[in-house]
Amino acid sequence: LEKALTLLYNRYKDRLTSLPKEKGWFTETLYLYQGFWLESERVTSAVTVMASQDGFQAQPTDIYLATLQKSGTTWIKALAFAIVNRTTYKTNSLSTHPLQIMNPHRCVPFVETEALFPTYVNGHSPRLFSTHMPYTSLPQSILDSRCRVVYTCRNPKDVLVSLFHYANRLRDKSLGLMTFKEAFEMFRKGLIPFGPYWDHVKGYYMAALERPSEILFLTYEDMQKDTVNNVKRLAEFLGYPFTEEEAAEGEVHKIVKLCSFETLKEVNKHGMVGAGFPNDVFFRNGKIGDWTNHLTNEMSQILDQLTKEKFDGLDISF
Ligand code: A3P
């Protein structure tokens, strides 16, 4: 992968270096590409986005799970994978279920990462992919194929806190650790990978309004508050509704438990997803409202105000 990424980097280097720049969270630089800030050389980055726009081929039956980082990507990957593959991977033989053995990120590849490389074969049908790309930057073939897209967003203050901890674990050692104040200042200016936060969310929200049968808009908070009903809704949207028989057998609950924070955290205590990504980095505390332990009143008010302005007239609540 490292080698392939270097090749890509060389291919897109000229395009990359002509773009506006800011300081990054994981690497030295964020680049402004098509209105969004992307990291440079990391796995899901400006060059991999460019490469997927140039080469990724969607199929109409594909399913895409779109998120901004730290909004519940890992959780929604686990849920969608378990729902769609439940006849192949039965929830009553849990010990052999892939989610009991490997990280959800190994079960559902990113469009702008694993799916780029010809050695990668997604054998399951329908193909399940995830992406952090903003709606307007999705490869044209995904838009043209009118594939189903599930977008999950999360309260911006919890995204900031989650991203802060995640970046401090994963960023290049040479950059040192970030302070929370620094992270906050970058976040409010929209300077996060695949941000501004508000534009990312709004892009998918508007698309879901226009194409409700193709794009489902979920929030991490709703998923937490009423997991069972949202999992049913997700299954229906994906074209895999639970039958009455399954409901009677407690299938929904089994899937909810299999994909719960506690279960996945335990399974992913050790090992790596891939180079530089320990399995456990995706499971921190998995709660709503950890921002109260990090943001000052003033910081909170600033983000609330920004969110109010940017989401004016939209029905988004966390
Ligand atoms: P916290 O850092 O607030 O704990 P992503 O998967 O998009 O990277 O998001 C990671 C966030 O989702 C982290 O939030 C993580 O703990 C939480 N998370 C991971 N798996 C989860 C699950 N199964 N249920 C609920 N939250 C989960």
mmCIF file with all atom_site columns, N, CA and C in Angstrom, residues 11 51 58 64 125 143 178 228 232 286 299:
data_model
loop_
_atom_site.group_PDB
_atom_site.id
_atom_site.type_symbol
_atom_site.label_atom_id
_atom_site.label_alt_id
_atom_site.label_comp_id
_atom_site.label_asym_id
_atom_site.label_entity_id
_atom_site.label_seq_id
_atom_site.pdbx_PDB_ins_code
_atom_site.Cartn_x
_atom_site.Cartn_y
_atom_site.Cartn_z
_atom_site.occupancy
_atom_site.B_iso_or_equiv
_atom_site.pdbx_formal_charge
_atom_site.auth_seq_id
_atom_site.auth_comp_id
_atom_site.auth_asym_id
_atom_site.auth_atom_id
_atom_site.pdbx_PDB_model_num
ATOM 1  N N  . ARG A 1 11  ? 2.048   10.818 -9.199  1.00 0.00 ? 11  ARG A N  1
ATOM 2  C CA . ARG A 1 11  ? 1.196   11.110 -10.352 1.00 0.00 ? 11  ARG A CA 1
ATOM 3  C C  . ARG A 1 11  ? 0.442   12.437 -10.185 1.00 0.00 ? 11  ARG A C  1
ATOM 4  N N  . ALA A 1 51  ? -7.485  10.172 -7.485  1.00 0.00 ? 51  ALA A N  1
ATOM 5  C CA . ALA A 1 51  ? -7.363  8.904  -8.208  1.00 0.00 ? 51  ALA A CA 1
ATOM 6  C C  . ALA A 1 51  ? -8.712  8.205  -8.312  1.00 0.00 ? 51  ALA A C  1
ATOM 7  N N  . ALA A 1 58  ? -18.389 2.604  -10.397 1.00 0.00 ? 58  ALA A N  1
ATOM 8  C CA . ALA A 1 58  ? -19.497 2.137  -9.555  1.00 0.00 ? 58  ALA A CA 1
ATOM 9  C C  . ALA A 1 58  ? -20.379 1.154  -10.310 1.00 0.00 ? 58  ALA A C  1
ATOM 10 N N  . TYR A 1 64  ? -23.100 2.760  -0.674  1.00 0.00 ? 64  TYR A N  1
ATOM 11 C CA . TYR A 1 64  ? -22.025 3.625  -0.167  1.00 0.00 ? 64  TYR A CA 1
ATOM 12 C C  . TYR A 1 64  ? -22.396 4.182  1.201   1.00 0.00 ? 64  TYR A C  1
ATOM 13 N N  . SER A 1 125 ? -21.796 -9.377 -2.717  1.00 0.00 ? 125 SER A N  1
ATOM 14 C CA . SER A 1 125 ? -22.774 -8.648 -3.509  1.00 0.00 ? 125 SER A CA 1
ATOM 15 C C  . SER A 1 125 ? -23.997 -8.394 -2.633  1.00 0.00 ? 125 SER A C  1
ATOM 16 N N  . LEU A 1 143 ? -22.528 8.848  -8.824  1.00 0.00 ? 143 LEU A N  1
ATOM 17 C CA . LEU A 1 143 ? -23.712 9.709  -8.993  1.00 0.00 ? 143 LEU A CA 1
ATOM 18 C C  . LEU A 1 143 ? -24.567 9.233  -10.161 1.00 0.00 ? 143 LEU A C  1
ATOM 19 N N  . MET A 1 178 ? -1.159  18.009 19.433  1.00 0.00 ? 178 MET A N  1
ATOM 20 C CA . MET A 1 178 ? -1.950  19.240 19.293  1.00 0.00 ? 178 MET A CA 1
ATOM 21 C C  . MET A 1 178 ? -2.517  19.606 20.656  1.00 0.00 ? 178 MET A C  1
ATOM 22 N N  . VAL A 1 228 ? -32.460 0.294  17.787  1.00 0.00 ? 228 VAL A N  1
ATOM 23 C CA . VAL A 1 228 ? -33.272 -0.760 17.165  1.00 0.00 ? 228 VAL A CA 1
ATOM 24 C C  . VAL A 1 228 ? -34.076 -0.227 15.980  1.00 0.00 ? 228 VAL A C  1
ATOM 25 N N  . LYS A 1 232 ? -33.580 -0.984 11.890  1.00 0.00 ? 232 LYS A N  1
ATOM 26 C CA . LYS A 1 232 ? -34.670 -1.472 11.018  1.00 0.00 ? 232 LYS A CA 1
ATOM 27 C C  . LYS A 1 232 ? -34.808 -0.566 9.803   1.00 0.00 ? 232 LYS A C  1
ATOM 28 N N  . GLY A 1 286 ? -17.264 6.290  22.708  1.00 0.00 ? 286 GLY A N  1
ATOM 29 C CA . GLY A 1 286 ? -18.537 5.952  22.053  1.00 0.00 ? 286 GLY A CA 1
ATOM 30 C C  . GLY A 1 286 ? -19.780 6.524  22.710  1.00 0.00 ? 286 GLY A C  1
ATOM 31 N N  . MET A 1 299 ? -16.173 28.354 23.759  1.00 0.00 ? 299 MET A N  1
ATOM 32 C CA . MET A 1 299 ? -15.975 27.498 22.573  1.00 0.00 ? 299 MET A CA 1
ATOM 33 C C  . MET A 1 299 ? -17.305 26.889 22.133  1.00 0.00 ? 299 MET A C  1
#
